mmCIF file with all atom_site columns, C-alpha atoms in Angstrom:
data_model
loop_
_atom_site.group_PDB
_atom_site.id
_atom_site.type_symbol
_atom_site.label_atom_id
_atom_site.label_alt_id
_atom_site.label_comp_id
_atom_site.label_asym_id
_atom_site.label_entity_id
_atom_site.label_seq_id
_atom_site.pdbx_PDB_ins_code
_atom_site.Cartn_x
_atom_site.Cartn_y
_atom_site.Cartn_z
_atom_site.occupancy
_atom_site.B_iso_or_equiv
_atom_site.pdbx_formal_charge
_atom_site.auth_seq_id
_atom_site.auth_comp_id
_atom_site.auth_asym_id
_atom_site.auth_atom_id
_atom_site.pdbx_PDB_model_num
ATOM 1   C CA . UNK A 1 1   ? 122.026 -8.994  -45.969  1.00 0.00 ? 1   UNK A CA 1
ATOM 2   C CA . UNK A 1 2   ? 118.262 -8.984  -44.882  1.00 0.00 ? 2   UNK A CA 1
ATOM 3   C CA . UNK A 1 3   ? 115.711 -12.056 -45.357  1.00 0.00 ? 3   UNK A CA 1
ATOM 4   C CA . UNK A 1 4   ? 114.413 -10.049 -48.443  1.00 0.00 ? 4   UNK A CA 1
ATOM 5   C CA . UNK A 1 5   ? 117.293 -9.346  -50.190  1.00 0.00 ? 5   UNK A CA 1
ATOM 6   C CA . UNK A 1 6   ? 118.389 -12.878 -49.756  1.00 0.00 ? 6   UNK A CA 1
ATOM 7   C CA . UNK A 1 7   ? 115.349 -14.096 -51.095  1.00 0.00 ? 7   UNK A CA 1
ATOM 8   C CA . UNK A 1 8   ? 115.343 -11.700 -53.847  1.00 0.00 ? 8   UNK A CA 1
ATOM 9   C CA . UNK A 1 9   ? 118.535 -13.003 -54.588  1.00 0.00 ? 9   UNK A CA 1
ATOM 10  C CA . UNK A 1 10  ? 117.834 -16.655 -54.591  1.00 0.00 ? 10  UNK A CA 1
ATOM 11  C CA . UNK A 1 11  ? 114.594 -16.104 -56.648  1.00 0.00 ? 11  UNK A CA 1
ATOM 12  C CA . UNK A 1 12  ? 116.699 -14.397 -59.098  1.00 0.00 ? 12  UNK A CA 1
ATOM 13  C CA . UNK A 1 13  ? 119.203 -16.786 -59.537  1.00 0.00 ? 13  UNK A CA 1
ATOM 14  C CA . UNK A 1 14  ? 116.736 -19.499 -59.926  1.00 0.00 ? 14  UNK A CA 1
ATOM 15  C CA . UNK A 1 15  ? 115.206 -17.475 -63.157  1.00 0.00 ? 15  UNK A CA 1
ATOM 16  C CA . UNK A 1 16  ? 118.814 -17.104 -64.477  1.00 0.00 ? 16  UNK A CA 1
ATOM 17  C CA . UNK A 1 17  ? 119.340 -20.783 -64.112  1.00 0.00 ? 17  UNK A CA 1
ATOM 18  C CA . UNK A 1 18  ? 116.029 -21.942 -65.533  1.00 0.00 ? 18  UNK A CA 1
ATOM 19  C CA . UNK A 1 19  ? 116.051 -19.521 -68.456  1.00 0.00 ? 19  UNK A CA 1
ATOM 20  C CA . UNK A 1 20  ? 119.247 -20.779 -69.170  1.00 0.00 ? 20  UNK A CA 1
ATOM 21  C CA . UNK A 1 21  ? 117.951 -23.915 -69.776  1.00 0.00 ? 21  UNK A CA 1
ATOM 22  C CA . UNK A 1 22  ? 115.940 -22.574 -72.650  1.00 0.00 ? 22  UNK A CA 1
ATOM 23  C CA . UNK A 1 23  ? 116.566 -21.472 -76.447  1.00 0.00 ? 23  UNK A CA 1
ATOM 24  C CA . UNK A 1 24  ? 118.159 -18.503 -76.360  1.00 0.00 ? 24  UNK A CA 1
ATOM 25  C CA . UNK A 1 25  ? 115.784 -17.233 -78.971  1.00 0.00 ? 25  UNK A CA 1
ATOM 26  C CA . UNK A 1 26  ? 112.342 -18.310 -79.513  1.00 0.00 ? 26  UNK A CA 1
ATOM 27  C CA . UNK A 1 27  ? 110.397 -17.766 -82.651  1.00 0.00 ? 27  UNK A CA 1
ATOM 28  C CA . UNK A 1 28  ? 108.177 -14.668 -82.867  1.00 0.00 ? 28  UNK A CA 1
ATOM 29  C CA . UNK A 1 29  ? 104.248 -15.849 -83.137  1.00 0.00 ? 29  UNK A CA 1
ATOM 30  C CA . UNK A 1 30  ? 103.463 -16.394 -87.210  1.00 0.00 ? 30  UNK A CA 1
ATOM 31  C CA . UNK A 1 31  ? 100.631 -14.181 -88.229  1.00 0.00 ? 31  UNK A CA 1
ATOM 32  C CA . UNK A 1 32  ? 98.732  -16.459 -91.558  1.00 0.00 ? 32  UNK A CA 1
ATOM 33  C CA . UNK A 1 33  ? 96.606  -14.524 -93.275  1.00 0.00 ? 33  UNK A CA 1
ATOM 34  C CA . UNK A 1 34  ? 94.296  -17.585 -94.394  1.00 0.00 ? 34  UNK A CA 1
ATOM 35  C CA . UNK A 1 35  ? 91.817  -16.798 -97.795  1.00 0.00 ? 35  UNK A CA 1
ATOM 36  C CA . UNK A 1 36  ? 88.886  -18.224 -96.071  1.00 0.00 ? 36  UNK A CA 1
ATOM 37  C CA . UNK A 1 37  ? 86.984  -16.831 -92.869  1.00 0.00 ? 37  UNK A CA 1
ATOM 38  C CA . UNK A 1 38  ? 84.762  -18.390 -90.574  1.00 0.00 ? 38  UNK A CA 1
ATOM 39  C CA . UNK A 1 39  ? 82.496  -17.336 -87.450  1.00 0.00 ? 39  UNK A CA 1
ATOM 40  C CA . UNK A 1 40  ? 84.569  -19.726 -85.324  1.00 0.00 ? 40  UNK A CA 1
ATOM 41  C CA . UNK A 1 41  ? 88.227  -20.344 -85.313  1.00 0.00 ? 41  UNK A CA 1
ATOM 42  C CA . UNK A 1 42  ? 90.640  -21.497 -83.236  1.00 0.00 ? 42  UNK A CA 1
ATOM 43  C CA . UNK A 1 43  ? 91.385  -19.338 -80.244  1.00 0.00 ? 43  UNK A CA 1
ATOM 44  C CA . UNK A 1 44  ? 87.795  -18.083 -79.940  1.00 0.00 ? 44  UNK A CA 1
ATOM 45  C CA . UNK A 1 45  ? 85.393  -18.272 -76.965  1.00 0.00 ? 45  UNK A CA 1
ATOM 46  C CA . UNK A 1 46  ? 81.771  -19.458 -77.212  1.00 0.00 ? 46  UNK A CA 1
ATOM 47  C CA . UNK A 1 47  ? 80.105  -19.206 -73.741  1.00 0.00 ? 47  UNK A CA 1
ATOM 48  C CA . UNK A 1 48  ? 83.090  -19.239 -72.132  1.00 0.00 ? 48  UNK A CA 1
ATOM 49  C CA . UNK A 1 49  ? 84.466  -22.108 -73.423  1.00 0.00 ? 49  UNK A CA 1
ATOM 50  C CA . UNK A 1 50  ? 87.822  -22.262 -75.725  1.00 0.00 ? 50  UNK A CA 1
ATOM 51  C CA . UNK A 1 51  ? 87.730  -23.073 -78.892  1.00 0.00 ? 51  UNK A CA 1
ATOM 52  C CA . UNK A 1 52  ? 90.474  -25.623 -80.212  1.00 0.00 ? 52  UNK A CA 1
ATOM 53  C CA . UNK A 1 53  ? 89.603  -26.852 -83.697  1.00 0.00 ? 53  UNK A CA 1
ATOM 54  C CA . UNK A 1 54  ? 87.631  -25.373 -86.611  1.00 0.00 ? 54  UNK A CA 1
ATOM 55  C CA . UNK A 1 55  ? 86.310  -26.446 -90.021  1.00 0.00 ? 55  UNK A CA 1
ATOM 56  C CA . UNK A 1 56  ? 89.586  -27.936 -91.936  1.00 0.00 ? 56  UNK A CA 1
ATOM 57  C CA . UNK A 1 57  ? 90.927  -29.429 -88.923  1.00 0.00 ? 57  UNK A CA 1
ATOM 58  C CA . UNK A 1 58  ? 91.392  -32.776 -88.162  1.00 0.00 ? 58  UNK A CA 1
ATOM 59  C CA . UNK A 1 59  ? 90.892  -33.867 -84.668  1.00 0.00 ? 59  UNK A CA 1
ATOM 60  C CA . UNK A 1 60  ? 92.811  -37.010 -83.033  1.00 0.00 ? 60  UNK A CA 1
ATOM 61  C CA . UNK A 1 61  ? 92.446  -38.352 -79.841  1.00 0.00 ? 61  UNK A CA 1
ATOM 62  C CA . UNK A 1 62  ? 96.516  -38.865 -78.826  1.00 0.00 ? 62  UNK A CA 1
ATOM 63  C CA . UNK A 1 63  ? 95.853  -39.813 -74.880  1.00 0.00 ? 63  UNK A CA 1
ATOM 64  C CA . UNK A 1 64  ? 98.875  -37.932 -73.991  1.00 0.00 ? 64  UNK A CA 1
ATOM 65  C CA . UNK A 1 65  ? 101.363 -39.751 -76.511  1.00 0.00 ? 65  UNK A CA 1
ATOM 66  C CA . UNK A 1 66  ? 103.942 -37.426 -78.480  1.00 0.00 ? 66  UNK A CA 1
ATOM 67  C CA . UNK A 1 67  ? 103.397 -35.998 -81.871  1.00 0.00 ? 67  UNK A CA 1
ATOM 68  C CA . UNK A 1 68  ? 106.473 -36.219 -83.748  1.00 0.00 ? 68  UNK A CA 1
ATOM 69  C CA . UNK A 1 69  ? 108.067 -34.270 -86.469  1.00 0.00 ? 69  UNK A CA 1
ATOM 70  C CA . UNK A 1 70  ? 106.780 -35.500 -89.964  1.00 0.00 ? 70  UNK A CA 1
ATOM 71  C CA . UNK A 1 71  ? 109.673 -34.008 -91.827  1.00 0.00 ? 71  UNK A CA 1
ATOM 72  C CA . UNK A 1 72  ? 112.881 -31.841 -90.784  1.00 0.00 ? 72  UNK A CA 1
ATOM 73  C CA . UNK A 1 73  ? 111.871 -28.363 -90.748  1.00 0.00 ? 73  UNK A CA 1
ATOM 74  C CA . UNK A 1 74  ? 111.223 -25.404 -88.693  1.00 0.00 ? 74  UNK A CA 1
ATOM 75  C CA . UNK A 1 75  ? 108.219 -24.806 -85.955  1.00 0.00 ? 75  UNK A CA 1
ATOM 76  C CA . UNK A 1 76  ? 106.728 -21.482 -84.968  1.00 0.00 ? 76  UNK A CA 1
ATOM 77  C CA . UNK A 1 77  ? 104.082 -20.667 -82.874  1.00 0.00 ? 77  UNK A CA 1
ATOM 78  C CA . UNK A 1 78  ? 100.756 -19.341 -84.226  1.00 0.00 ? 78  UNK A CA 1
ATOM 79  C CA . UNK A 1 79  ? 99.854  -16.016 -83.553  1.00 0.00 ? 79  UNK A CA 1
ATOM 80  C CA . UNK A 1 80  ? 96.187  -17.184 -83.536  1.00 0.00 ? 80  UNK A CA 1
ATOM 81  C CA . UNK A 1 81  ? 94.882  -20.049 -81.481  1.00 0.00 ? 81  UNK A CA 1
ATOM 82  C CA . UNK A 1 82  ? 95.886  -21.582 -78.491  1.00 0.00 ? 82  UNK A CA 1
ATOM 83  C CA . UNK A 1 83  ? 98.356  -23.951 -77.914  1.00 0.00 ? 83  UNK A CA 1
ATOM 84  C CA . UNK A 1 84  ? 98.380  -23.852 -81.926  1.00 0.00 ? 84  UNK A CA 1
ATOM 85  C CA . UNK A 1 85  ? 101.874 -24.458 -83.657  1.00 0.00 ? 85  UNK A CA 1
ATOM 86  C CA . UNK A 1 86  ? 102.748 -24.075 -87.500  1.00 0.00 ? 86  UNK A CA 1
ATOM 87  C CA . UNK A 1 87  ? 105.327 -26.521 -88.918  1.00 0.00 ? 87  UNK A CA 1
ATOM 88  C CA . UNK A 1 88  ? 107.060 -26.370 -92.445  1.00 0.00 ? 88  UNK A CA 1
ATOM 89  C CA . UNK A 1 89  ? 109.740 -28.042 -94.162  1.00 0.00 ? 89  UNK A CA 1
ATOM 90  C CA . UNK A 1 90  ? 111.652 -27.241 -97.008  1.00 0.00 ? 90  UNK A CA 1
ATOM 91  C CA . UNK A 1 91  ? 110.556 -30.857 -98.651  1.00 0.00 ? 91  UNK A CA 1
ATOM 92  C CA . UNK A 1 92  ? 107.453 -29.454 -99.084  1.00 0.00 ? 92  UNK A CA 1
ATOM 93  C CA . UNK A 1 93  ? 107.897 -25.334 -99.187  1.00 0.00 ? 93  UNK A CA 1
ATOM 94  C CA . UNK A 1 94  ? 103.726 -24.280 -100.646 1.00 0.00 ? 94  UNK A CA 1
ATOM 95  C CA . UNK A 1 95  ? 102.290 -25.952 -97.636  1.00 0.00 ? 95  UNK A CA 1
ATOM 96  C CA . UNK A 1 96  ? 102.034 -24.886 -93.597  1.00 0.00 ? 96  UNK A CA 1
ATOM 97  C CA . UNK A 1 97  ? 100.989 -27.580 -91.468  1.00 0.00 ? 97  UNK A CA 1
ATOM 98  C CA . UNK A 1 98  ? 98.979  -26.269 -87.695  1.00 0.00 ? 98  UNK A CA 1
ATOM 99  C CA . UNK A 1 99  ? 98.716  -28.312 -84.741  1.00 0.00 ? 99  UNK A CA 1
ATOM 100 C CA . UNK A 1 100 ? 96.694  -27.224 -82.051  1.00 0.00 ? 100 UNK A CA 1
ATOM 101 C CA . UNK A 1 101 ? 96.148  -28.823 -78.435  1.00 0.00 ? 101 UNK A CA 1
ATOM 102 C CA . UNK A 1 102 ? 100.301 -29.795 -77.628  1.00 0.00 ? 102 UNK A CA 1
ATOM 103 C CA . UNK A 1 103 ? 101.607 -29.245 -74.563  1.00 0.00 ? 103 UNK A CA 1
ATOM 104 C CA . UNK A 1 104 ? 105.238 -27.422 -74.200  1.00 0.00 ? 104 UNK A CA 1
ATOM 105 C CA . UNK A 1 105 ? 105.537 -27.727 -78.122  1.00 0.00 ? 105 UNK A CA 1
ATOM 106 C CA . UNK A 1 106 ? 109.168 -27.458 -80.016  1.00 0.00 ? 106 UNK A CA 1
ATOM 107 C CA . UNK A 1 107 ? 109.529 -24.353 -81.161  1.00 0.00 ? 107 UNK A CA 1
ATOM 108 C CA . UNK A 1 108 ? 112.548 -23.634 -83.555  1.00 0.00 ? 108 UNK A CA 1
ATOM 109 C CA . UNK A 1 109 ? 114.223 -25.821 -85.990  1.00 0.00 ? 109 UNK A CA 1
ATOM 110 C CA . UNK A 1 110 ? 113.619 -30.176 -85.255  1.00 0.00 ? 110 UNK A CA 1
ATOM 111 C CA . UNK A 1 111 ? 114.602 -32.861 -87.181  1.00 0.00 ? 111 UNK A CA 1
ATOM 112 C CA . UNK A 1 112 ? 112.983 -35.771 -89.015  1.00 0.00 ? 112 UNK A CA 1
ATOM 113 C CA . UNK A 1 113 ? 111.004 -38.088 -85.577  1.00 0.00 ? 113 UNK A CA 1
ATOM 114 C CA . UNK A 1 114 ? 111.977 -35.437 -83.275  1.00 0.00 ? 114 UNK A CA 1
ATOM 115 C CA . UNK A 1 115 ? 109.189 -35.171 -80.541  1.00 0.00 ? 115 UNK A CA 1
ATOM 116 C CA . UNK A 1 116 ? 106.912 -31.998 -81.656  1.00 0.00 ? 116 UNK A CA 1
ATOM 117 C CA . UNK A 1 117 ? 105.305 -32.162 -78.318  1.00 0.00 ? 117 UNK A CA 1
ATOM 118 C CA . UNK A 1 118 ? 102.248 -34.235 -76.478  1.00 0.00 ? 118 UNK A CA 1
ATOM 119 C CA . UNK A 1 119 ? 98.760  -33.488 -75.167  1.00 0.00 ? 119 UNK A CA 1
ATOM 120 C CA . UNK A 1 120 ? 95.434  -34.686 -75.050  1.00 0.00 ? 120 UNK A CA 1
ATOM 121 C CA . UNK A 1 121 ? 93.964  -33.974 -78.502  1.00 0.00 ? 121 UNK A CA 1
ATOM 122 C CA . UNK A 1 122 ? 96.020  -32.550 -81.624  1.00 0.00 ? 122 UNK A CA 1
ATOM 123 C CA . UNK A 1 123 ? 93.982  -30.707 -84.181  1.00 0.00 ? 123 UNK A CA 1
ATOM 124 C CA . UNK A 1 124 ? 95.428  -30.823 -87.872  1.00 0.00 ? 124 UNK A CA 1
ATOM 125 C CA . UNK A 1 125 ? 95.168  -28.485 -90.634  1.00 0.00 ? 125 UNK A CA 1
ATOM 126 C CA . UNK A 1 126 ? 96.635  -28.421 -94.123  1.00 0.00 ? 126 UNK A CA 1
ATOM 127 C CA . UNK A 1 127 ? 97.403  -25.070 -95.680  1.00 0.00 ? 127 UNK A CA 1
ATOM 128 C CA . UNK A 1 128 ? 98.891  -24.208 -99.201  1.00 0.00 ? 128 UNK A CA 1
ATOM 129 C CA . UNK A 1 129 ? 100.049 -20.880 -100.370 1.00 0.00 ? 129 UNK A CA 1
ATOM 130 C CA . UNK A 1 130 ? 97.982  -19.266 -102.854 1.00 0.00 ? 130 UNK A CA 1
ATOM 131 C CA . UNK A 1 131 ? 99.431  -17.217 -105.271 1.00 0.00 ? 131 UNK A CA 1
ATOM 132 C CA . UNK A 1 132 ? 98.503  -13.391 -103.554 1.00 0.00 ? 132 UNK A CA 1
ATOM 133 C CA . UNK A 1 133 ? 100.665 -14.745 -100.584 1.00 0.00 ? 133 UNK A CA 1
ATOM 134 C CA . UNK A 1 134 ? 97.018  -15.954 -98.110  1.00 0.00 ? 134 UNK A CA 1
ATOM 135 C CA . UNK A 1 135 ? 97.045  -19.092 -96.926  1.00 0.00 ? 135 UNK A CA 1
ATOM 136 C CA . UNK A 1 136 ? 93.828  -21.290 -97.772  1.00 0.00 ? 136 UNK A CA 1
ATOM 137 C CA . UNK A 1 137 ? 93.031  -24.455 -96.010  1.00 0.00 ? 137 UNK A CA 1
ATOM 138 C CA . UNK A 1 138 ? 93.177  -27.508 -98.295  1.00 0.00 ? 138 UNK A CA 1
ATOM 139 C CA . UNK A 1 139 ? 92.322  -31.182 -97.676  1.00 0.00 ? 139 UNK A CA 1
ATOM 140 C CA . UNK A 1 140 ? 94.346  -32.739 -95.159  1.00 0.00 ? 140 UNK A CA 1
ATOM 141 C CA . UNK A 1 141 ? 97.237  -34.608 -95.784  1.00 0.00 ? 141 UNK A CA 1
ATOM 142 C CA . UNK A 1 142 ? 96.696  -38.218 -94.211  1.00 0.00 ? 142 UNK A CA 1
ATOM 143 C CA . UNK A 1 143 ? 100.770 -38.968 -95.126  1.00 0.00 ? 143 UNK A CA 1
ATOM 144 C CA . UNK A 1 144 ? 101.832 -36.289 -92.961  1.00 0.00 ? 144 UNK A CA 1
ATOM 145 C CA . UNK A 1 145 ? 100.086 -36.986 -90.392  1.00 0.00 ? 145 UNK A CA 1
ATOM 146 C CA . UNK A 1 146 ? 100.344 -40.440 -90.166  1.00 0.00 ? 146 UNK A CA 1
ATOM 147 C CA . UNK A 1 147 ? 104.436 -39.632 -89.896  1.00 0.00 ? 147 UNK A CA 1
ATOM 148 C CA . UNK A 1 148 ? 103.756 -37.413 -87.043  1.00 0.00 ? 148 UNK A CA 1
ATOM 149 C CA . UNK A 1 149 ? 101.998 -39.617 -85.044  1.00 0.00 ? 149 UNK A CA 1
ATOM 150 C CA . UNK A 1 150 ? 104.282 -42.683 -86.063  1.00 0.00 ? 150 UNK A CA 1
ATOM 151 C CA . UNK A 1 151 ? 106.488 -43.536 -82.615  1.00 0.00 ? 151 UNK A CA 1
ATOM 152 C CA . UNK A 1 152 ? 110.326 -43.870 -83.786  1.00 0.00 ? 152 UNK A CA 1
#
């Protein structure tokens, strides 16, 4: 067998084995359609610089500690934003919770303390279903994000 194809071969059976450490199915990105619009939201770039958080976010300084789950539910990646997750929970079924800034978030279901994932900065925002099916951003909720960022 030549250097290539052994290499090839290794290489491949090094994705195999790391994939394989993974969920076998991760969720597709959620697409909110939110009721209000701004100029700036998360994901954009202003003068070539990222943005992370927008009006209705709350931002919090974590220095790197985990971000835990508030509730058992389910997390899915947003289909806007960067690094932005959306968690809900049947405890609480009108309301979406987004968290932006984690590194190597959960995705997929997570029980009650379960580490959501760390990072840096997490920006928080509160959204309740409206009765056409958009999503508008509401006050945020101070209880559930004082549980996420309680250490268990």
């Amino acid at each position: 067998m030549s250097p290539q194809a052994t290499g090839l071969g290794l290489l491949w059976g090094l994705v195999v084995t790391v994939g394989g450490c993974r969920s076998a199915s991760v969720p597709a990105p959620r697409q909110v359609m939110l009721q209000q619009s701004w100029e700036l939201e998360p994901g954009d770039v202003v003068g070539g610089y990222l943005v992370t958080a927008s009006l209705g976010d709350i931002s919090i300084y974590l220095k790197g500690h985990r971000l835990r789950a508030p509730f058992s539910g389910d997390i899915e990646p947003a289909a806007a934003g960067v690094n932005c997750i959306y968690f809900s929970t049947p405890e609480i079924p009108a309301y979406l919770f987004r968290f932006c800034g984690l590194r190597r978030p959960h995705l997929g279901p997570i029980t009650l303390g379960e580490v959501m994932g760390s990072g840096e900065y997490v920006h928080f925002a509160t959204l309740r279903r409206q009765p056409d099916g958009t999503w508008a951003i509401v006050e945020p909720s101070s209880n559930v994000l004082e549980r996420a960022l309680q250490s268990r």
